[in-house]
Amino acid sequence: MCYLLTINPKCNMKKICFILVAAAMFIAADAKAQLGVGVGYNLLNSTTTLADEKEDDSLNGFYVEATYGFNLLNERWGTLGIEPGIRYTFGAEAEQEELLGVKTRASFTEHYLDIPVHVKYGYEVLPSKLSVHAFAGPVFSVGLASNLKATAGDTTVKTNNYKESDYGRFDLKIGLGAGVTIAERVNVKVGYNFGLLNRYTGEQVEGYKYKSHTGVFYVGAGFNF
């Protein structure tokens, strides 16, 4: 191996050229990389199935995210790149009713940390002014907290769903979406993450399989630096 070019003039020039080309490619890719931040509205959908019975619940909330995208190809037909990110997602639902003269209230909250890794295609409709893009890829999700709070009269019961029920923290989703970018800085997007894993971790009863899947619809805006 050659450590100092001035000491060993026989150093393999092909290796040097390869290193220089690789470094140039890395710098070029890094120069095209773009950091972005965004916020928006999301709707968490939970679908539970027991045998042939199906029930859907929805939680309204918001998300905050940071992304780091870079282009792999930049051609006449558009750009193709990778955009990993990290996203905090919150959702909540509350119900209130009166039963036998007693007021009852139940609230459910979810906190997630999502790590999307999207393949992103973009096309400039108006160069440097308006572009459209579509994206798809896996979303690795971990539940930070899931709580149920039930109140009847003066009595309140709180449940940590990850510790006190058969509800799994982890999920793998497939994300799809599209959006527009204005002046290469401001972007607006809409998407949906389809949950693939059964979140129910308890025992199954033969003939009455229990399944719980989650999905997330979202729409939001962001800024690219």
N, CA and C of each residue as an Amber inpcrd file, in Angstrom:
protein
   675
   0.8490000  -1.1880000   0.0000000   0.0000000   0.0000000   0.0000000
   0.8840000   1.2370000   0.0000000   0.4640000   2.2650000  -0.7260000
   1.2320000   3.5020000  -0.7760000   0.6430000   4.5030000   0.1990000
   1.4540000   5.0330000   1.0940000   0.9840000   5.9910000   2.0790000
   1.3760000   7.4210000   1.7030000   2.5800000   7.6270000   1.1380000
   3.0370000   8.9550000   0.7600000   3.4830000   8.9330000  -0.6930000
   2.8690000   9.7680000  -1.5330000   3.1950000   9.7740000  -2.9520000
   4.6200000  10.2450000  -3.1890000   5.1070000  11.1450000  -2.3730000
   6.4460000  11.6940000  -2.5750000   7.5190000  10.6890000  -2.2260000
   7.1880000   9.7180000  -1.3820000   8.1670000   8.7160000  -0.9770000
   8.1700000   7.5320000  -1.9250000   6.9880000   7.1240000  -2.3760000
   6.9020000   5.9540000  -3.2520000   6.3210000   6.3620000  -4.6020000
   7.1520000   6.6470000  -5.6010000   6.6690000   7.1010000  -6.9050000
   6.0010000   6.0000000  -7.6990000   6.1010000   4.7230000  -7.2240000
   5.5170000   3.6020000  -7.9540000   4.0630000   3.3430000  -7.5540000
   3.4930000   4.2300000  -6.7750000   2.0990000   4.0600000  -6.3320000
   1.1800000   3.9180000  -7.5370000   0.2700000   2.9710000  -7.4760000
  -0.6300000   2.6560000  -8.5850000  -1.5150000   3.8480000  -8.9350000
  -1.2960000   4.4280000 -10.1430000  -2.0370000   5.6130000 -10.5500000
  -3.5150000   5.3100000 -10.7920000  -3.8110000   4.0770000 -11.1800000
  -5.2220000   3.7250000 -11.3890000  -6.0100000   3.8330000 -10.0910000
  -5.3630000   3.4090000  -8.9870000  -6.0330000   3.5120000  -7.6880000
  -6.2620000   4.9690000  -7.3080000  -5.2540000   5.8070000  -7.6000000
  -5.3880000   7.2270000  -7.2850000  -6.5310000   7.8370000  -8.0810000
  -6.6030000   7.5090000  -9.3730000  -7.6800000   8.0400000 -10.2140000
  -9.0480000   7.5840000  -9.7130000  -9.1200000   6.3000000  -9.3120000
 -10.3760000   5.7660000  -8.7950000 -10.8120000   6.5270000  -7.5490000
  -9.8780000   6.7780000  -6.6420000 -10.1890000   7.5010000  -5.4020000
 -10.6510000   8.9150000  -5.7070000  -9.9600000   9.5720000  -6.6550000
 -10.3220000  10.9510000  -7.0040000 -11.7060000  11.0140000  -7.6550000
 -11.9790000  10.0500000  -8.5510000 -13.2980000  10.0090000  -9.1990000
 -14.3930000   9.7440000  -8.1750000 -14.1510000   8.7770000  -7.2600000
 -15.1350000   8.4610000  -6.2240000 -15.3850000   9.6670000  -5.3370000
 -14.3090000  10.3830000  -4.9820000 -14.4580000  11.5730000  -4.1440000
 -15.2520000  12.6520000  -4.8750000 -14.9770000  12.8010000  -6.1800000
 -15.7070000  13.8000000  -6.9620000 -17.1860000  13.4630000  -7.0380000
 -17.4900000  12.1580000  -7.2100000 -18.8940000  11.7330000  -7.2540000
 -19.5730000  11.9950000  -5.9290000 -18.8810000  11.7280000  -4.8270000
 -19.4520000  11.9490000  -3.5020000 -19.7400000  13.4250000  -3.2770000
 -18.7850000  14.2850000  -3.6840000 -18.9740000  15.7230000  -3.5130000
 -20.1290000  16.2160000  -4.3670000 -20.2070000  15.6760000  -5.5970000
 -21.2990000  16.0860000  -6.4920000 -22.6420000  15.6780000  -5.9410000
 -22.7150000  14.4240000  -5.4290000 -23.9740000  13.9480000  -4.8470000
 -24.3310000  14.7560000  -3.6250000 -23.3080000  15.0720000  -2.7990000
 -23.5560000  15.8340000  -1.5810000 -24.0230000  17.2370000  -1.9070000
 -23.4960000  17.7940000  -3.0250000 -23.8920000  19.1500000  -3.4040000
 -25.3590000  19.1990000  -3.7940000 -25.8980000  18.0760000  -4.3060000
 -27.2880000  18.0340000  -4.7170000 -28.2180000  17.6020000  -3.5850000
 -27.6460000  17.2340000  -2.4680000 -28.4640000  16.8060000  -1.3370000
 -29.2340000  17.9880000  -0.7820000 -30.4020000  17.7000000  -0.2330000
 -31.2620000  18.7710000   0.2480000 -31.9350000  18.3820000   1.5570000
 -31.7620000  19.2260000   2.5420000 -32.3980000  19.0320000   3.8430000
 -33.7480000  19.7280000   3.8300000 -34.7540000  19.0330000   4.3400000
 -36.0840000  19.6220000   4.3880000 -36.7550000  19.3880000   5.7230000
 -37.6700000  20.2740000   6.0870000 -38.4890000  20.1190000   7.2820000
 -39.9430000  20.3170000   6.8840000 -40.8510000  19.6940000   7.6240000
 -42.2550000  19.8180000   7.2740000 -43.1860000  19.5220000   8.4340000
 -44.4060000  20.0080000   8.3210000 -45.4620000  19.7550000   9.3050000
 -46.7560000  19.5240000   8.5410000 -47.7200000  18.8800000   9.1990000
 -48.9870000  18.6780000   8.5330000 -49.9960000  17.9280000   9.3690000
 -51.1160000  17.6930000   8.7540000 -52.2360000  16.9660000   9.3790000
 -52.1550000  15.4990000   9.0130000 -52.4670000  14.6200000   9.9750000
 -52.5790000  13.2050000   9.6420000 -53.8000000  12.5650000  10.2950000
 -54.2750000  11.5270000   9.6420000 -55.4140000  10.7590000  10.1250000
 -54.9520000   9.3230000  10.2900000 -54.8680000   8.8630000  11.5450000
 -54.4510000   7.4900000  11.8200000 -55.6650000   6.5790000  11.7350000
 -55.5860000   5.5790000  10.8950000 -56.6800000   4.6270000  10.7250000
 -56.3100000   3.2890000  11.3440000 -57.1850000   2.7580000  12.1760000
 -56.9600000   1.4640000  12.8070000 -58.1080000   0.5300000  12.4210000
 -57.7580000  -0.6090000  11.8310000 -58.7620000  -1.5850000  11.4190000
 -58.5430000  -2.8830000  12.1870000 -59.5310000  -3.2800000  12.9630000
 -59.4500000  -4.5270000  13.7220000 -60.4440000  -5.5240000  13.1390000
 -59.9900000  -6.7710000  13.0270000 -60.8210000  -7.8300000  12.4590000
 -60.8340000  -9.0280000  13.3880000 -62.0110000  -9.4750000  13.7560000
 -62.1820000 -10.6870000  14.5610000 -63.1200000 -11.6050000  13.7900000
 -62.5550000 -12.7130000  13.2820000 -63.3020000 -13.6070000  12.3950000
 -63.7950000 -12.7840000  11.2000000 -65.1100000 -12.6450000  11.0250000
 -65.6410000 -11.8720000   9.9040000 -66.0950000 -10.4770000  10.3180000
 -65.9250000 -10.1410000  11.5890000 -66.3270000  -8.8260000  12.0800000
 -65.1750000  -7.8320000  11.9130000 -65.4750000  -6.6650000  11.3530000
 -64.4500000  -5.6480000  11.1240000 -64.8960000  -4.3170000  11.7180000
 -63.9510000  -3.6210000  12.3610000 -64.2520000  -2.3240000  12.9680000
 -63.1340000  -1.3450000  12.6430000 -63.5060000  -0.1190000  12.2650000
 -62.5520000   0.9240000  11.9110000 -62.6290000   2.0760000  12.9020000
 -61.4690000   2.5820000  13.2920000 -61.3760000   3.7520000  14.1630000
 -60.3830000   4.7340000  13.5620000 -60.6180000   6.0130000  13.8020000
 -59.7410000   7.0460000  13.2520000 -59.3160000   8.0170000  14.3400000
 -58.0440000   8.4360000  14.2710000 -57.4970000   9.3940000  15.2140000
 -56.9500000  10.5880000  14.4360000 -57.4070000  11.7760000  14.7620000
 -56.9150000  12.9940000  14.1360000 -55.6430000  13.4600000  14.8440000
 -54.7310000  14.0310000  14.0840000 -53.5050000  14.4960000  14.7170000
 -52.6330000  15.2920000  13.7690000 -51.3370000  15.2870000  14.0400000
 -50.3880000  16.0540000  13.2400000 -49.0520000  15.3180000  13.1820000
 -48.1830000  15.7850000  12.3030000 -46.8370000  15.2250000  12.2210000
 -45.8170000  16.3500000  12.0580000 -44.5920000  16.0640000  12.4790000
 -43.4460000  16.9570000  12.2880000 -42.3110000  16.0880000  11.7560000
 -41.6420000  16.5230000  10.6960000 -40.6370000  15.6680000  10.0900000
 -39.4220000  16.4390000   9.6010000 -38.3380000  15.6810000   9.3790000
 -37.1410000  16.1830000   8.7200000 -36.7310000  15.1480000   7.6830000
 -36.3260000  15.6150000   6.5050000 -35.9220000  14.7180000   5.4270000
 -34.5630000  15.1450000   4.8770000 -33.8950000  14.1890000   4.2450000
 -32.6020000  14.4700000   3.6140000 -32.5720000  13.7220000   2.2940000
 -32.8350000  14.4580000   1.2090000 -32.9330000  13.8160000  -0.0870000
 -31.7520000  14.1390000  -0.9840000 -31.4070000  13.1980000  -1.8420000
 -30.3400000  13.4430000  -2.8120000 -30.6570000  12.7000000  -4.1020000
 -30.2880000  13.3190000  -5.2230000 -30.5780000  12.7620000  -6.5400000
 -29.5070000  11.7600000  -6.9690000 -29.9520000  10.6570000  -7.5540000
 -29.0540000   9.6680000  -8.1290000 -28.9320000   9.8470000  -9.6370000
 -30.0270000  10.2600000 -10.2670000 -30.0590000  10.5000000 -11.7110000
 -30.7440000  11.8240000 -11.9840000 -30.2030000  12.5430000 -12.9560000
 -30.8090000  13.8100000 -13.3610000 -30.7810000  13.8670000 -14.8900000
 -31.9110000  13.5050000 -15.5080000 -31.9870000  13.4120000 -16.9570000
 -33.1110000  14.2920000 -17.4950000 -33.2740000  14.2640000 -18.8070000
 -34.3390000  15.0560000 -19.4290000 -35.7150000  14.6350000 -18.9490000
 -35.8500000  13.3360000 -18.6980000 -37.1540000  12.8190000 -18.2820000
 -37.4380000  13.0770000 -16.8070000 -36.4760000  13.6590000 -16.0720000
 -36.7080000  13.9870000 -14.6710000 -35.5600000  13.5560000 -13.7870000
 -35.8020000  13.5740000 -12.4990000 -34.7830000  13.1750000 -11.5220000
 -35.2710000  11.9720000 -10.7300000 -34.3190000  11.1530000 -10.3250000
 -34.6230000   9.9840000  -9.5100000 -33.6590000   9.9840000  -8.3280000
 -34.1970000   9.9030000  -7.1250000 -33.3470000   9.9700000  -5.9560000
 -33.8920000   9.1940000  -4.7710000 -33.2060000   9.3270000  -3.6590000
 -33.5730000   8.6890000  -2.3970000 -33.8150000   9.7770000  -1.3630000
 -34.8830000   9.6230000  -0.5790000 -35.1940000  10.6050000   0.4570000
 -35.5490000   9.9000000   1.7690000 -34.5550000   9.6280000   2.6080000
 -34.8510000   9.1180000   3.9480000 -35.2970000  10.2620000   4.8460000
 -35.9180000   9.9240000   5.9650000 -36.3720000  10.9630000   6.8850000
 -36.7000000  10.3990000   8.2440000 -37.1190000  11.2940000   9.1160000
 -37.5730000  10.9120000  10.4440000 -38.8110000  11.7510000  10.7640000
 -39.8390000  11.0990000  11.3070000 -41.1300000  11.7820000  11.4970000
 -41.7540000  11.4080000  12.8440000 -42.2080000  12.4440000  13.5470000
 -42.9950000  12.2360000  14.7720000 -44.4570000  12.3860000  14.4030000
 -45.2640000  11.3980000  14.7780000 -46.6890000  11.3830000  14.4380000
 -47.5320000  11.2680000  15.7070000 -48.5610000  12.1030000  15.7920000
 -49.4670000  12.0820000  16.9430000 -50.9010000  11.9500000  16.4540000
 -51.7010000  11.1770000  17.1960000 -53.1170000  11.0450000  16.8960000
 -53.9270000  10.8830000  18.1680000 -55.1530000  11.3990000  18.1710000
 -55.9930000  11.3300000  19.3800000 -57.4610000  11.2230000  18.9840000
 -58.2200000  10.5510000  19.8600000 -59.6650000  10.3980000  19.6760000
 -60.3220000  10.4330000  21.0450000 -61.4800000  11.0630000  21.1350000
 -62.2000000  11.1300000  22.4080000 -63.6930000  10.9280000  22.1700000
 -64.3280000  10.1930000  23.0680000 -65.7720000   9.9610000  23.0030000
 -66.3900000  10.2500000  24.3630000 -67.5780000  10.7980000  24.3270000
 -68.2680000  11.1440000  25.5750000 -69.7460000  10.7950000  25.4600000
 -70.3040000  10.1820000  26.4980000 -71.7200000   9.8380000  26.5000000
 -72.2050000   9.7000000  27.9470000 -73.4970000   9.5280000  28.0800000
 -74.0950000   9.3810000  29.4090000 -74.7470000   8.0110000  29.5030000
 -74.3860000   7.2410000  30.5360000 -74.8950000   5.8880000  30.7100000
 -75.5130000   5.7560000  32.0960000 -76.8240000   5.4950000  32.1400000
 -77.5590000   5.3780000  33.4000000 -77.3450000   6.5900000  34.2960000
 -77.3550000   7.7600000  33.6630000 -77.2280000   9.0100000  34.4050000
 -75.8000000   9.3730000  34.7780000 -74.8330000   8.5240000  34.3860000
 -73.4240000   8.7940000  34.7000000 -72.6990000   9.1890000  33.4170000
 -72.0080000  10.3200000  33.4830000 -71.2610000  10.7790000  32.3200000
 -69.9540000   9.9980000  32.2040000 -69.7290000   9.4670000  31.0130000
 -68.5010000   8.7050000  30.7600000 -67.7280000   9.3640000  29.6200000
 -66.4270000   9.2170000  29.7140000 -65.5530000   9.7800000  28.6780000
 -64.3620000   8.8540000  28.4690000 -64.0250000   8.6330000  27.2220000
 -62.8760000   7.7900000  26.8890000 -62.0090000   8.5170000  25.8560000
 -60.7130000   8.5410000  26.1040000 -59.7900000   9.1840000  25.1680000
 -58.6450000   8.2210000  24.8510000 -58.2210000   8.2620000  23.6020000
 -57.1680000   7.3610000  23.1340000 -56.1240000   8.1930000  22.4140000
 -54.8470000   8.0300000  22.7600000 -53.7750000   8.7990000  22.1310000
 -52.6630000   7.8650000  21.6500000 -52.0550000   8.2370000  20.5230000
 -50.9580000   7.4710000  19.9420000 -49.7970000   8.4130000  19.6100000
 -48.5830000   7.9650000  19.9000000 -47.3700000   8.6910000  19.5390000
 -46.4540000   7.7110000  18.7980000 -46.0300000   8.0910000  17.5880000
 -45.1750000   7.2230000  16.7810000 -43.8890000   7.9410000  16.3780000
 -42.8590000   7.1520000  16.1280000 -41.6600000   7.6320000  15.4540000
 -41.5220000   6.8070000  14.1780000 -41.6170000   7.4730000  13.0410000
 -41.5360000   6.8020000  11.7470000 -40.2350000   7.1560000  11.0450000
 -39.6800000   6.1750000  10.3400000 -38.4780000   6.3910000   9.5370000
 -38.7860000   5.9590000   8.1070000 -39.2300000   6.9000000   7.2630000
 -39.4990000   6.5660000   5.8630000 -38.2060000   6.5730000   5.0480000
 -38.1240000   5.6630000   4.0930000 -37.0120000   5.6360000   3.1290000
 -37.6550000   5.5670000   1.7430000 -37.8290000   6.7280000   1.1370000
 -38.5850000   6.8090000  -0.1020000 -37.6820000   6.9040000  -1.3290000
 -38.0880000   6.2260000  -2.3850000 -37.5450000   6.4780000  -3.7130000
 -38.4050000   7.5780000  -4.3270000 -37.7690000   8.6320000  -4.8210000
 -38.5150000   9.8210000  -5.2460000 -38.2160000  10.1680000  -6.6990000
 -39.2760000  10.3440000  -7.4680000 -39.1590000  10.7910000  -8.8620000
 -39.7090000  12.2040000  -8.9820000 -38.9710000  13.0820000  -9.6410000
 -39.4220000  14.4560000  -9.8160000 -39.2990000  14.9240000 -11.2580000
 -40.1480000  15.8610000 -11.6310000 -40.1120000  16.4220000 -12.9860000
 -40.4050000  17.9200000 -12.9130000 -39.5570000  18.7170000 -13.5610000
 -39.7240000  20.1690000 -13.5590000 -40.7270000  20.5790000 -14.6370000
 -41.8640000  21.0750000 -14.2120000 -42.8640000  21.5880000 -15.1470000
 -42.4300000  22.9560000 -15.6570000 -41.9890000  23.8030000 -14.7270000
 -41.4000000  25.1050000 -15.0480000 -40.0470000  25.1570000 -14.3590000
 -38.9400000  25.0910000 -15.0890000 -37.6080000  25.0400000 -14.4800000
 -37.3930000  26.0980000 -13.3960000 -36.9730000  25.6250000 -12.2250000
 -36.6660000  26.4720000 -11.0540000 -37.8950000  27.1500000 -10.4560000
 -39.0810000  26.8750000 -11.0150000 -40.2880000  27.5150000 -10.5030000
 -41.3070000  26.5020000  -9.9670000 -41.5460000  25.4520000 -10.7180000
 -42.5570000  24.4770000 -10.3120000 -42.1570000  23.0760000 -10.7720000
 -42.1770000  22.1450000  -9.8340000 -41.9030000  20.7490000 -10.1690000
 -42.9050000  19.8600000  -9.4540000 -43.1340000  18.6870000 -10.0180000
 -44.0280000  17.7130000  -9.4000000 -43.1980000  16.4770000  -9.0660000
 -43.6370000  15.7280000  -8.0620000 -42.8970000  14.5310000  -7.6920000
 -43.8350000  13.4660000  -7.1310000 -43.3680000  12.2440000  -7.2020000
 -44.0710000  11.0950000  -6.6230000 -43.0370000  10.2790000  -5.8570000
 -43.4820000   9.6000000  -4.8030000 -42.5400000   8.8450000  -3.9850000
 -43.1940000   7.5780000  -3.4430000 -42.3510000   6.5930000  -3.1290000
 -42.8210000   5.3310000  -2.5720000 -41.6570000   4.6520000  -1.8660000
 -41.9880000   3.8370000  -0.8630000 -40.9400000   3.1120000  -0.1630000
 -41.3820000   2.6360000   1.2010000 -40.5100000   1.9180000   1.8900000
 -40.8480000   1.3950000   3.2190000 -40.8310000   2.4770000   4.2860000
 -41.6390000   2.2660000   5.3150000 -41.6680000   3.1520000   6.4840000
 -41.5370000   2.2700000   7.7220000 -40.4460000   2.4320000   8.4400000
 -40.2230000   1.6650000   9.6620000 -40.7960000   2.4630000  10.8310000
 -41.6890000   1.8480000  11.5890000 -42.4520000   2.5680000  12.6070000
 -42.3240000   1.9160000  13.9720000 -42.1400000   2.7480000  14.9930000
 -42.1110000   2.2650000  16.3780000 -43.0210000   3.1570000  17.2170000
 -43.8450000   2.5310000  18.0430000 -44.7390000   3.2750000  18.9090000
 -44.0110000   3.7970000  20.1330000 -44.1140000   5.0840000  20.3780000
 -43.4880000   5.6930000  21.5490000 -44.4010000   5.5900000  22.7670000
 -45.6830000   5.8110000  22.5500000 -46.6580000   5.7340000  23.6420000
 -48.0420000   5.5160000  23.0630000 -48.8440000   4.7140000  23.7630000
 -50.2290000   4.4580000  23.3810000 -51.0370000   4.3410000  24.6640000
 -51.9490000   5.2770000  24.8790000 -52.6550000   5.3520000  26.1640000
 -54.1630000   5.4500000  25.9850000 -54.8550000   4.7760000  26.8830000
 -56.3110000   4.8480000  26.9470000 -56.7030000   5.3770000  28.3140000
 -57.5430000   6.4050000  28.3280000 -58.0060000   7.0080000  29.5760000
 -59.5160000   6.9850000  29.5950000 -60.0800000   6.3250000  30.5940000
 -61.5370000   6.2000000  30.7040000 -62.0060000   6.8020000  32.0270000
 -63.0440000   7.6230000  31.9500000 -63.5790000   8.2920000  33.1320000
 -65.0790000   8.0450000  33.2350000 -65.5230000   7.6300000  34.4060000
 -66.9480000   7.4450000  34.6870000 -67.2310000   8.1070000  36.0220000
 -67.9380000   9.2290000  35.9760000 -68.1740000   9.9750000  37.2110000
 -66.8690000  10.5150000  37.7740000 -66.5570000  10.1220000  39.0080000
 -65.3170000  10.5710000  39.6490000 -64.1880000   9.5470000  39.5300000
 -64.4190000   8.4710000  38.8040000 -63.4160000   7.4060000  38.6860000
 -62.7240000   7.4760000  37.3360000 -61.3980000   7.4270000  37.3640000
 -60.5930000   7.4770000  36.1430000 -59.6280000   6.2980000  36.1060000
 -59.5740000   5.6390000  34.9780000 -58.6640000   4.5070000  34.7760000
 -57.7810000   4.8050000  33.5710000 -56.4670000   4.6690000  33.7750000
 -55.5180000   4.8910000  32.6940000 -54.8300000   3.5720000  32.3230000
 -54.6930000   3.3350000  31.0170000 -54.0830000   2.0920000  30.5400000
 -52.9660000   2.3960000  29.5650000 -51.8010000   1.8120000  29.8350000
 -50.6880000   1.8610000  28.8890000 -50.8290000   0.6530000  27.9610000
 -51.2250000   0.8940000  26.7390000 -51.5640000  -0.2120000  25.8410000
 -50.3760000  -1.1150000  25.5030000 -49.1740000  -0.5580000  25.4790000
 -48.0050000  -1.3740000  25.1610000 -47.6000000  -2.2860000  26.3120000
 -47.9570000  -1.9260000  27.5370000 -47.5700000  -2.7310000  28.6960000
 -48.7250000  -3.5650000  29.2540000 -49.9430000  -3.1020000  29.0500000
 -51.0840000  -3.7370000  29.6980000 -52.0730000  -4.3740000  28.7350000
 -51.7040000  -4.4710000  27.4700000 -52.5730000  -5.1410000  26.5030000
 -51.7000000  -5.7910000  25.4270000 -52.3180000  -6.5670000  24.5570000
 -51.5960000  -7.2860000  23.5000000 -51.5150000  -6.4220000  22.2460000
 -50.8330000  -5.2910000  22.3930000 -50.7300000  -4.3260000  21.3080000
 -49.2500000  -4.0810000  21.0170000 -48.7940000  -4.4480000  19.8260000
 -47.3830000  -4.3620000  19.4880000 -46.9290000  -2.9570000  19.1320000
 -45.6980000  -2.6500000  19.4970000 -45.1370000  -1.3300000  19.2200000
 -44.7400000  -1.1490000  17.7550000 -44.2790000  -2.2270000  17.1300000
 -43.5940000  -2.0930000  15.8500000 -44.5030000  -2.3640000  14.6610000
 -44.1720000  -1.6590000  13.5750000 -44.9300000  -1.8490000  12.3460000
 -44.0140000  -1.5650000  11.1530000 -44.3360000  -2.1710000  10.0500000
 -43.6720000  -1.8950000   8.7820000 -44.7460000  -1.4770000   7.8030000
 -44.5750000  -0.3030000   7.2370000 -45.5740000   0.2350000   6.3220000
 -44.9630000   0.4510000   4.9430000 -45.8360000   0.5280000   3.9560000
 -45.4520000   0.9240000   2.6110000 -46.0700000   2.2860000   2.3500000
 -45.2240000   3.2680000   2.0530000 -45.7020000   4.6290000   1.8460000
 -45.7790000   4.9940000   0.3700000 -46.8590000   5.6810000  -0.0070000
 -47.0610000   6.1880000  -1.3610000 -47.5140000   7.6330000  -1.2600000
 -47.0750000   8.4570000  -2.2100000 -47.5200000   9.8450000  -2.1590000
 -47.0680000  10.6470000  -3.3590000 -47.5110000  11.9040000  -3.3940000
 -47.1670000  12.8140000  -4.4830000 -47.2030000  14.2410000  -3.9510000
 -46.5740000  15.1580000  -4.7000000 -46.5700000  16.5400000  -4.2520000
 -46.0380000  17.4830000  -5.3090000 -45.9490000  18.7400000  -4.9300000
 -45.3910000  19.7800000  -5.8000000 -44.3770000  20.5840000  -5.0040000
 -43.3720000  21.1210000  -5.7100000 -42.3730000  21.9860000  -5.1020000
 -42.3610000  23.3120000  -5.8510000 -42.4120000  24.4050000  -5.1000000
 -42.4610000  25.7450000  -5.6740000 -41.1350000  26.4520000  -5.4150000
 -40.5470000  26.9820000  -6.4860000 -39.2970000  27.7390000  -6.4090000
 -38.1860000  26.9500000  -5.7160000 -38.2220000  25.6250000  -5.8420000
 -37.2170000  24.7200000  -5.2850000 -37.1320000  24.7750000  -3.7540000
 -38.0710000  25.4310000  -3.1130000 -38.0050000  25.6120000  -1.6560000
 -39.2440000  25.1100000  -0.9220000 -40.3940000  25.5770000  -1.3370000
 -41.6520000  25.2430000  -0.6520000 -42.2890000  24.0280000  -1.3130000
 -42.6530000  23.0250000  -0.5100000 -43.2920000  21.8440000  -1.0770000
 -44.5700000  21.4990000  -0.3240000 -45.5010000  20.9480000  -1.0510000
 -46.7810000  20.4830000  -0.5060000 -46.9460000  19.0360000  -0.9540000
 -47.3630000  18.1530000  -0.0410000 -47.4850000  16.7430000  -0.4090000
 -48.6560000  16.0820000   0.2950000 -49.0530000  14.9590000  -0.2750000
 -50.1210000  14.1400000   0.2880000 -49.7040000  12.6850000   0.1230000
 -50.0300000  11.8570000   1.1160000 -49.6150000  10.4650000   1.0260000
 -50.3820000   9.5590000   1.9580000 -50.1080000   8.2780000   1.8190000
 -50.7340000   7.2890000   2.6950000 -49.7270000   6.1770000   2.9670000
 -49.6390000   5.7680000   4.2440000 -48.7830000   4.6600000   4.6640000
 -49.6580000   3.4570000   5.0140000 -49.4390000   2.3530000   4.3210000
 -50.2240000   1.1450000   4.5210000 -49.4970000   0.2190000   5.5070000
 -50.1050000  -0.0560000   6.6530000 -49.5040000  -0.9410000   7.6370000
 -49.5640000  -2.3970000   7.2030000 -48.4340000  -3.1020000   7.3000000
 -48.3550000  -4.4890000   6.8510000 -48.4220000  -5.5000000   7.9890000
 -47.9970000  -5.1190000   9.1800000 -47.9020000  -6.0750000  10.2740000
 -49.1670000  -6.0980000  11.1230000 -49.4760000  -7.2750000  11.6570000
 -50.5770000  -7.4260000  12.5980000 -50.1160000  -6.8920000  13.9620000
 -50.7520000  -5.8270000  14.4510000 -50.3220000  -5.2010000  15.7000000
 -50.7940000  -5.9830000  16.9330000 -51.6750000  -6.9500000  16.7460000
 -52.1330000  -7.7740000  17.8690000 -51.0960000  -8.8600000  18.1390000
 -50.5970000  -8.9230000  19.3610000 -49.5180000  -9.8530000  19.7100000
 -49.9720000 -10.9670000  20.6450000 -51.2550000 -11.0370000  20.9470000
 -51.7530000 -12.0600000  21.8670000 -52.0090000 -13.3940000  21.1900000
 -52.5230000 -14.3290000  21.9420000 -52.8280000 -15.6580000  21.4150000
 -54.0670000 -15.6090000  20.5240000 -54.0410000 -16.4690000  19.5180000
 -55.1560000 -16.5520000  18.5890000 -56.0330000 -17.7530000  18.9290000
 -57.3370000 -17.5680000  18.7500000 -58.2930000 -18.6520000  18.9570000
 -58.6540000 -19.2210000  17.5880000 -58.5610000 -20.5020000  17.4440000
 -58.8210000 -21.1410000  16.1590000 -60.2250000 -20.8020000  15.6610000
 -60.2680000 -20.3060000  14.4450000 -61.5400000 -19.9380000  13.8420000
 -61.9640000 -18.5140000  14.1320000 -61.2160000 -17.8180000  15.0240000
 -61.5620000 -16.4310000  15.3800000 -60.2940000 -15.5740000  15.3810000
 -59.5770000 -15.6220000  14.2850000 -58.3160000 -14.8940000  14.2200000
 -58.5300000 -13.3940000  14.3910000 -57.6990000 -12.8230000  15.2600000
 -57.7940000 -11.3940000  15.5620000 -56.6460000 -10.6670000  14.8640000
 -56.9820000  -9.6150000  14.1130000 -55.9690000  -8.8440000  13.3930000
 -56.1870000  -7.3580000  13.6350000 -55.1030000  -6.6300000  13.7390000
 -55.1580000  -5.1800000  13.9190000 -54.0980000  -4.5350000  13.0260000
 -54.5440000  -3.7100000  12.0980000 -53.6320000  -3.0330000  11.1830000
 -53.8530000  -1.5150000  11.2470000 -52.7730000  -0.7900000  11.0750000
 -52.8710000   0.6680000  11.1020000 -52.4020000   1.2590000   9.7820000
 -52.9770000   2.3900000   9.4390000 -52.5780000   3.1410000   8.2560000
 -52.6340000   4.6210000   8.5680000 -51.9070000   5.4140000   7.7950000
 -51.8500000   6.8500000   8.0600000 -52.0250000   7.6310000   6.7660000
 -53.0630000   8.4800000   6.7250000 -53.2330000   9.4540000   5.6460000
 -52.6790000  10.7810000   6.1350000 -51.9400000  11.4770000   5.2760000
 -51.3890000  12.7610000   5.7140000 -51.3120000  13.7590000   4.5610000
 -51.3540000  15.0290000   4.9130000 -51.1730000  16.1150000   3.9650000
 -50.4610000  17.2320000   4.7010000 -49.4610000  17.8230000   4.0630000
 -48.7040000  18.8370000   4.7670000 -47.8450000  19.6810000   3.8470000
 -47.1010000  20.5900000   4.4480000 -46.2300000  21.4990000   3.7170000
 -44.8560000  21.5190000   4.3720000 -43.8560000  21.8670000   3.5850000
 -42.5040000  21.8800000   4.1100000 -41.6320000  22.8980000   3.4240000
 -40.3970000  23.0050000   3.9020000 -39.4360000  23.9440000   3.3360000
 -38.0980000  23.2420000   3.1310000 -37.5000000  23.4390000   1.9580000
 -36.2100000  22.8500000   1.6470000 -35.0970000  23.8900000   1.7970000
 -34.0350000  23.4980000   2.4520000 -32.9200000  24.4220000   2.6600000
 -31.8890000  24.2950000   1.5310000
